[in-house]
Short mmCIF file of C-alpha atoms in Angstrom, two decimals:
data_model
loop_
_atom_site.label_atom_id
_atom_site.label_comp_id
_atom_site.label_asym_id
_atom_site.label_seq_id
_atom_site.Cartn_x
_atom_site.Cartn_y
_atom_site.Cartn_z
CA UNK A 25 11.47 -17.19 9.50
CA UNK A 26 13.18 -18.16 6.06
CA UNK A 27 12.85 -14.20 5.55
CA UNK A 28 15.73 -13.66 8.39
CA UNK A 29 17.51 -15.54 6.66
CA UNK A 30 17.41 -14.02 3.12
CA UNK A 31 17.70 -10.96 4.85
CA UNK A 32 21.17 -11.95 6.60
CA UNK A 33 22.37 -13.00 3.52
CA UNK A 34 22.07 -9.79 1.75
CA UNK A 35 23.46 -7.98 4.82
CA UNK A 36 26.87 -10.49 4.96
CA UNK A 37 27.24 -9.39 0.97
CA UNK A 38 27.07 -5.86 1.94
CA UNK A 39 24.00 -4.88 0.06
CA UNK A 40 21.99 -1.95 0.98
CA UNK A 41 18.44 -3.21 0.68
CA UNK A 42 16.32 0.11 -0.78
CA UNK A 43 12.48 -1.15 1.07
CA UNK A 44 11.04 -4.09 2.16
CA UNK A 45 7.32 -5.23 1.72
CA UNK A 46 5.68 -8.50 3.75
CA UNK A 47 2.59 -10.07 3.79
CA UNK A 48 1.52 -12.17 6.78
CA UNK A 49 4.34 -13.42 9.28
CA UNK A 50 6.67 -11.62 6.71
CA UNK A 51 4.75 -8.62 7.94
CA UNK A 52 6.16 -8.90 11.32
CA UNK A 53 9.65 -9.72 9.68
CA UNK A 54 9.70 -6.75 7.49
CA UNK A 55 8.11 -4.45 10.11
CA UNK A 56 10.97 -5.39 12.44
CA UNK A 57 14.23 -5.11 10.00
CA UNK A 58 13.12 -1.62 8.75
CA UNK A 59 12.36 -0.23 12.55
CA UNK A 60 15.52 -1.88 14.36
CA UNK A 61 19.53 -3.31 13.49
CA UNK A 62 20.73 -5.29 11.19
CA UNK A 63 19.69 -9.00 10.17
CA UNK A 64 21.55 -10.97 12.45
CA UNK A 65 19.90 -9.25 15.82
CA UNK A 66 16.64 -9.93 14.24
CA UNK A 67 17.87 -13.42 14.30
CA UNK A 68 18.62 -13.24 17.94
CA UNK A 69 15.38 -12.29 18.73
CA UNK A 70 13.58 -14.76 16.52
CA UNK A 71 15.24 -17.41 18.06
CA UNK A 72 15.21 -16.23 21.74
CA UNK A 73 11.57 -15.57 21.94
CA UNK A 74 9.78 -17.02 23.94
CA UNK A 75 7.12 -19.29 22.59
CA UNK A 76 4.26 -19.84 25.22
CA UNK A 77 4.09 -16.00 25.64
CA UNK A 78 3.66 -15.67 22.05
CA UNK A 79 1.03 -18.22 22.28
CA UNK A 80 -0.82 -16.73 25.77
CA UNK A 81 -1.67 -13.49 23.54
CA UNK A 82 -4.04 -16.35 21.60
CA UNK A 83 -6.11 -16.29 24.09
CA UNK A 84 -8.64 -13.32 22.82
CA UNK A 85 -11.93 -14.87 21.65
CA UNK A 86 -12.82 -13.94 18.27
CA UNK A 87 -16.26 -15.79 17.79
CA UNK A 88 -18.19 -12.34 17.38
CA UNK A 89 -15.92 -11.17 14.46
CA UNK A 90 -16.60 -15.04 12.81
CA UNK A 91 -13.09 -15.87 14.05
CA UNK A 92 -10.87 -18.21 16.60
CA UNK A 93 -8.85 -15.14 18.06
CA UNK A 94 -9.65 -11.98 18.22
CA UNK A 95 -6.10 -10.49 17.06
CA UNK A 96 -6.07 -7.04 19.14
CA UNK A 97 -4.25 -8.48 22.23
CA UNK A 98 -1.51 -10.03 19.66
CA UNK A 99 -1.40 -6.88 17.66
CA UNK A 100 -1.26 -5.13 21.31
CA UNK A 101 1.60 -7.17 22.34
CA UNK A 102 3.82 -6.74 19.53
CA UNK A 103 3.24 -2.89 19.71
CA UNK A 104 4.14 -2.73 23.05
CA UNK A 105 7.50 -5.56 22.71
CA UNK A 106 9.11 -4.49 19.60
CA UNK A 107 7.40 -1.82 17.61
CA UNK A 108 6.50 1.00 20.37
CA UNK A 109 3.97 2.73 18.80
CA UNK A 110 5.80 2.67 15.66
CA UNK A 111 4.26 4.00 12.50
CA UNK A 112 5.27 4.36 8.61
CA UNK A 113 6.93 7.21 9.29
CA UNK A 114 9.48 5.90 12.07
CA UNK A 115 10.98 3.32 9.55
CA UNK A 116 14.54 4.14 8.72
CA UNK A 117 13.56 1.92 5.31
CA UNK A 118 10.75 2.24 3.20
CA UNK A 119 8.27 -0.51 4.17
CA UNK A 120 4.88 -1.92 2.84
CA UNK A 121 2.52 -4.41 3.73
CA UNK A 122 0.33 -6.46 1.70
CA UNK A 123 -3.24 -7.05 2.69
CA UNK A 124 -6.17 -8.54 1.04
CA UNK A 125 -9.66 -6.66 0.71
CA UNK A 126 -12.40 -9.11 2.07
CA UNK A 127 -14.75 -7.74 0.11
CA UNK A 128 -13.23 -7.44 -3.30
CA UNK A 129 -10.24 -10.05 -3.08
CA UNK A 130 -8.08 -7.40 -4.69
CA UNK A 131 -4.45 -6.40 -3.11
CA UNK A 132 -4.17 -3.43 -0.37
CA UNK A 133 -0.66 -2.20 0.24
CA UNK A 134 -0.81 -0.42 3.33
CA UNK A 135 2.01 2.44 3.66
CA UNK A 136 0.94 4.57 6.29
CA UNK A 137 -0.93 4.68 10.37
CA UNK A 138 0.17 2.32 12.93
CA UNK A 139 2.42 -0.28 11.64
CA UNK A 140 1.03 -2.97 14.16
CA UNK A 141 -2.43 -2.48 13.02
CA UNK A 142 -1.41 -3.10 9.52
CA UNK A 143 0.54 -6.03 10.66
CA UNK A 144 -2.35 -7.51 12.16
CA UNK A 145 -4.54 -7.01 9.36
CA UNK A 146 -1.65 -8.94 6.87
CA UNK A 147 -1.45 -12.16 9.32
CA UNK A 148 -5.36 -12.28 9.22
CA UNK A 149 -5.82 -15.83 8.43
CA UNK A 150 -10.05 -16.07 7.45
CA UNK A 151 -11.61 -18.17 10.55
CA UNK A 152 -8.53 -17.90 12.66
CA UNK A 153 -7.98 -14.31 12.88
CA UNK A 154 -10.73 -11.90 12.79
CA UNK A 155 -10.77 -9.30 9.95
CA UNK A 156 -9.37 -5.65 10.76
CA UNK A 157 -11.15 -2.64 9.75
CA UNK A 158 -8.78 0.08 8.43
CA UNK A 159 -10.76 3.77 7.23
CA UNK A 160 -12.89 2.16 4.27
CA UNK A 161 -11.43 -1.68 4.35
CA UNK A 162 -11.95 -4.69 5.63
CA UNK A 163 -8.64 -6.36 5.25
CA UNK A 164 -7.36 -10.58 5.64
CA UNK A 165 -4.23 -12.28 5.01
CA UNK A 166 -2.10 -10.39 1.99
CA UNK A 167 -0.83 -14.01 0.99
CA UNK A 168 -4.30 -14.66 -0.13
CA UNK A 169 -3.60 -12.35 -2.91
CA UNK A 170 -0.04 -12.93 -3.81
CA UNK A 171 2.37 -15.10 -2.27
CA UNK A 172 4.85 -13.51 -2.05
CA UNK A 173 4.46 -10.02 -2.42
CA UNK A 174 5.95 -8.02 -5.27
CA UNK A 175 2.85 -5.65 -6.19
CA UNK A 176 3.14 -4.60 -2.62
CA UNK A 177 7.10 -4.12 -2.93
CA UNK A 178 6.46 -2.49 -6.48
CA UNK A 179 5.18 0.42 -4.44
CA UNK A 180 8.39 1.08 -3.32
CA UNK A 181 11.52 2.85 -5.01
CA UNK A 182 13.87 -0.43 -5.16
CA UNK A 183 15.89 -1.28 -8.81
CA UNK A 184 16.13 -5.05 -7.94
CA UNK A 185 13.55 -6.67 -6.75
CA UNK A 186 14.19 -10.02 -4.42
CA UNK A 187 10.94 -12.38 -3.46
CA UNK A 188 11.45 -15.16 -1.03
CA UNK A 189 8.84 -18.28 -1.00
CA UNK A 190 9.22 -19.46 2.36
CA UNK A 191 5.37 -21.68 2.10
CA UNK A 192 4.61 -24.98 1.32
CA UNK A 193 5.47 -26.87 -1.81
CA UNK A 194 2.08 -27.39 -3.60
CA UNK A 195 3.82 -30.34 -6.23
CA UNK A 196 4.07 -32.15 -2.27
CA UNK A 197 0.44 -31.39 -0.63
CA UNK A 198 -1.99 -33.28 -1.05
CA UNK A 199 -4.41 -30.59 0.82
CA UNK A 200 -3.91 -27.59 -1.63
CA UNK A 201 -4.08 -30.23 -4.43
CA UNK A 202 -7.05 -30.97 -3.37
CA UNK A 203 -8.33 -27.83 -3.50
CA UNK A 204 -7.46 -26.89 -6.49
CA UNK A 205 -9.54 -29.62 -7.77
CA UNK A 206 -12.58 -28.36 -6.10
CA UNK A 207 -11.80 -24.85 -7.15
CA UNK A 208 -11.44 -26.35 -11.02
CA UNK A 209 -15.17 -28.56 -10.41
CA UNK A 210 -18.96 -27.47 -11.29
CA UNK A 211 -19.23 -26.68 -7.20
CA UNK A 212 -16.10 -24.78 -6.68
CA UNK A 213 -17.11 -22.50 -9.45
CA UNK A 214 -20.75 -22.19 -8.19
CA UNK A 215 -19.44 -21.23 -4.95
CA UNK A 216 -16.94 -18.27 -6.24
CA UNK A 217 -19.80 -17.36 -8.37
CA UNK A 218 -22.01 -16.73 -5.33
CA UNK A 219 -19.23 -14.96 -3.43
CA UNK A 220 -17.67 -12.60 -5.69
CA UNK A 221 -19.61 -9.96 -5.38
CA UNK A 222 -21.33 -10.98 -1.99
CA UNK A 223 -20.97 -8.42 0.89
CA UNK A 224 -20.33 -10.20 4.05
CA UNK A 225 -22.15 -9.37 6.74
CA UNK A 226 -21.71 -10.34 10.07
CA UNK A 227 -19.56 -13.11 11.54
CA UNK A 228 -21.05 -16.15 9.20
CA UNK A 229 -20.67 -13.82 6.47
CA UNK A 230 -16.92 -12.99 6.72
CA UNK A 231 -16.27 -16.84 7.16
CA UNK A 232 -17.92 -17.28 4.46
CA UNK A 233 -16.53 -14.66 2.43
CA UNK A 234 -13.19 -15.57 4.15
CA UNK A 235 -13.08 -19.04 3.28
CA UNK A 236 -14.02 -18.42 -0.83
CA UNK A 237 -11.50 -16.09 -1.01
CA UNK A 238 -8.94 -18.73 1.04
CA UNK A 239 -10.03 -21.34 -1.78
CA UNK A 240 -9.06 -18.72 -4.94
CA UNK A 241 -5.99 -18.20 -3.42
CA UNK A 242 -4.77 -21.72 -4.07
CA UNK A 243 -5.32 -21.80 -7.68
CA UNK A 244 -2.75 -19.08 -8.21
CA UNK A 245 0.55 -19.96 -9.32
CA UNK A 246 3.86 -18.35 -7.16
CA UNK A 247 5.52 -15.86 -9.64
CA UNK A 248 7.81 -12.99 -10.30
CA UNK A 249 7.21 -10.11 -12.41
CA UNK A 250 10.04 -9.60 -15.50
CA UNK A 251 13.37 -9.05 -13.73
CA UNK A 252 12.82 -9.83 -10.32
CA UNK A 253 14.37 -12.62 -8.77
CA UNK A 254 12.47 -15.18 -7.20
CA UNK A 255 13.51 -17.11 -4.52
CA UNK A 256 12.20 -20.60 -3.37
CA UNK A 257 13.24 -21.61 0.49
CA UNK A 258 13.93 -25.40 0.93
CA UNK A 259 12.95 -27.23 3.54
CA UNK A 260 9.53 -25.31 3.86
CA UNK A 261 9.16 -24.52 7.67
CA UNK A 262 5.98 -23.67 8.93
CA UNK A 263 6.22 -19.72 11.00
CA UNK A 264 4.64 -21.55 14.21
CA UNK A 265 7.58 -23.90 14.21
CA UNK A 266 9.53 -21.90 16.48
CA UNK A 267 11.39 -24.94 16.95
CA UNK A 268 12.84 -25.12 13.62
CA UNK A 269 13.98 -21.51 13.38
CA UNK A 270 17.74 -21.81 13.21
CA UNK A 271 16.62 -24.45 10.29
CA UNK A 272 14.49 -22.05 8.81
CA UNK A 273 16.70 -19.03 9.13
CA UNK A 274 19.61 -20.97 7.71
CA UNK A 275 17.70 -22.39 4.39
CA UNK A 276 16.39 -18.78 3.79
CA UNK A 277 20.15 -17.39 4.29
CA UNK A 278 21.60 -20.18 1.70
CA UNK A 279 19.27 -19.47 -0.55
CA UNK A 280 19.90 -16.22 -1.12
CA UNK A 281 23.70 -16.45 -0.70
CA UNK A 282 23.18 -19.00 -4.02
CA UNK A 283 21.61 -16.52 -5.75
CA UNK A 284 23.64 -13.79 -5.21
CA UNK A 285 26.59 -16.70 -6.19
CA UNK A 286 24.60 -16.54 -9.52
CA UNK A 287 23.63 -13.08 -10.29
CA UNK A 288 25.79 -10.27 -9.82
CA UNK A 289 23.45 -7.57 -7.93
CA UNK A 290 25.25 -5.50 -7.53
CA UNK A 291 25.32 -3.62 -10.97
CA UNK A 292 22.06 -3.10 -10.88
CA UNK A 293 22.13 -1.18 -7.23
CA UNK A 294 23.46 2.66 -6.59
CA UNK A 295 25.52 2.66 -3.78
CA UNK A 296 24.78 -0.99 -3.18
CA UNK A 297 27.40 -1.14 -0.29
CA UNK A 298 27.01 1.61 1.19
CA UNK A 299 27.09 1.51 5.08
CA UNK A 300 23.71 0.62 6.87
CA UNK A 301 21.98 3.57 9.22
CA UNK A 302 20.62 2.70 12.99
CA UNK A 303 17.14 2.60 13.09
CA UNK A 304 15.45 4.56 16.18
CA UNK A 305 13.86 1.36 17.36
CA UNK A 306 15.71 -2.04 18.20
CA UNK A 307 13.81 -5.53 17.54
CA UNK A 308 15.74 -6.53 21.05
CA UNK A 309 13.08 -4.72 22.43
CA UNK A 310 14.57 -0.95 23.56
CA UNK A 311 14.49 2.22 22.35
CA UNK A 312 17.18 3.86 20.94
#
């Protein structure tokens, strides 16, 4: 929700933001701001939904696909509220999302088809949501690959890029320090050994699968390529904490707005304030 935030901030400095990549619940955020208004509806909407019929659409069993939920009914849900059938080509901004291949590990930007599909397939959490099959892919989670994703947005014609680390602080968790540990010992290498190349094959073999790749993904380090700007959100809020969304949506929106206090942006950008479009679709929920 950090990502509204960031996204505000660049809109209250008058910056025309060139394309917009997410991976997981930045998925839905980026999927939203380059099909509807500006930032500070998207805020509205963030902070007016309404949590226990976000939850509800949980409730599609995903045991056969080695998974808690399902995912279709949530992906089927956020077609029908906010992105109407929406694909690629209906953004007004050029978007990508970042999945992750389950059988290869390796990064899968996905730029074209239905944008909820792809949107389902980049919040696909190994063991909670089940995997989605795209032509010739099996695709999880994009944050399993990167973080926050700048390969993904390197697909994109933008001169500046802006990441935003909205996750958790790994110097404070105890868990993902943890697991790093493993990942660094004689069985955490045996395991990734065994799984690297493995196939997976039905549902114990894509938690399997799932769960090494979930483990790599730890070990990696949050970075920027040369000459982007990366940006870390502080206090960390989790995307289920509804809750804490204002919270969220302000940290995100400050940290930006002290960035932009730092570096002078707008050098770098053509036409950097010039006037946003309308999109044809609005994240309040109507058509346009």
């Amino acid at each position: 929700m950090a990502h509204v935030g960031a996204l505000k901030a660049l809109d209250a400095a008058g910056i025309r933001v060139a394309g917009v990549a997410g991976t997981s619940y930045g998925a839905i955020i980026a999927a939203l701001y380059t099909l509807g208004g500006p930032a500070a509806e998207l805020e509205r909407v963030v902070r007016t939904q309404d949590v226990g019929e976000l939850w509800r659409q949980a409730f599609d069993v995903g045991l056969h696909e080695g998974a808690l939920i399902h995912g279709k009914r949530l992906a089927d849900w956020l077609d029908r509220k906010y992105f109407f059938g929406a694909t690629f080509a209906d953004a007004r901004l050029p978007l990508a999302i970042a999945c992750t291949d389950l059988v290869s590990g390796g990064l899968v930007v996905v730029r074209e088809g239905s944008i909820a599909q792809a949107v389902r397939a980049s919040c696909a959490l190994p063991g909670v949501f089940a995997p989605v099959r795209l032509p010739g892919k099996v695709l999880i989670d994009g944050g399993l690959f990167e973080t926050v994703p700048f390969k993904a947005l390197a697909a994109l014609p933008v001169d500046v890029s802006i990441g935003v680390h909205a996750g958790v602080d790994v110097s404070r968790s105890r868990l993902i320090m943890a697991i790093r540990r493993f990942n660094a010992s004689r069985r955490g290498r045996r395991l990734q050994r065994a799984t690297r190349t493995m196939v997976p094959r039905g549902p114990f073999g894509q938690v399997v699968k799932g769960l090494a790749v979930s483990l790599r993904s730890y070990s990696r380090s949050v970075r920027g390529p040369a000459g982007a700007h990366l940006v870390s959100v502080s206090p960390d809020v989790a995307w289920w904490d509804f809750h804490r969304s204002p919270q969220a949506i302000a940290a995100g929106e400050r940290a930006v707005a002290e960035l932009l206090a730092r570096v002078d942006l707008t050098r770098a950008l053509p036409d950097a304030h010039e006037p946003r479009e309308g999109g044809r679709y609005d994240p309040a929920g109507e058509r346009l």
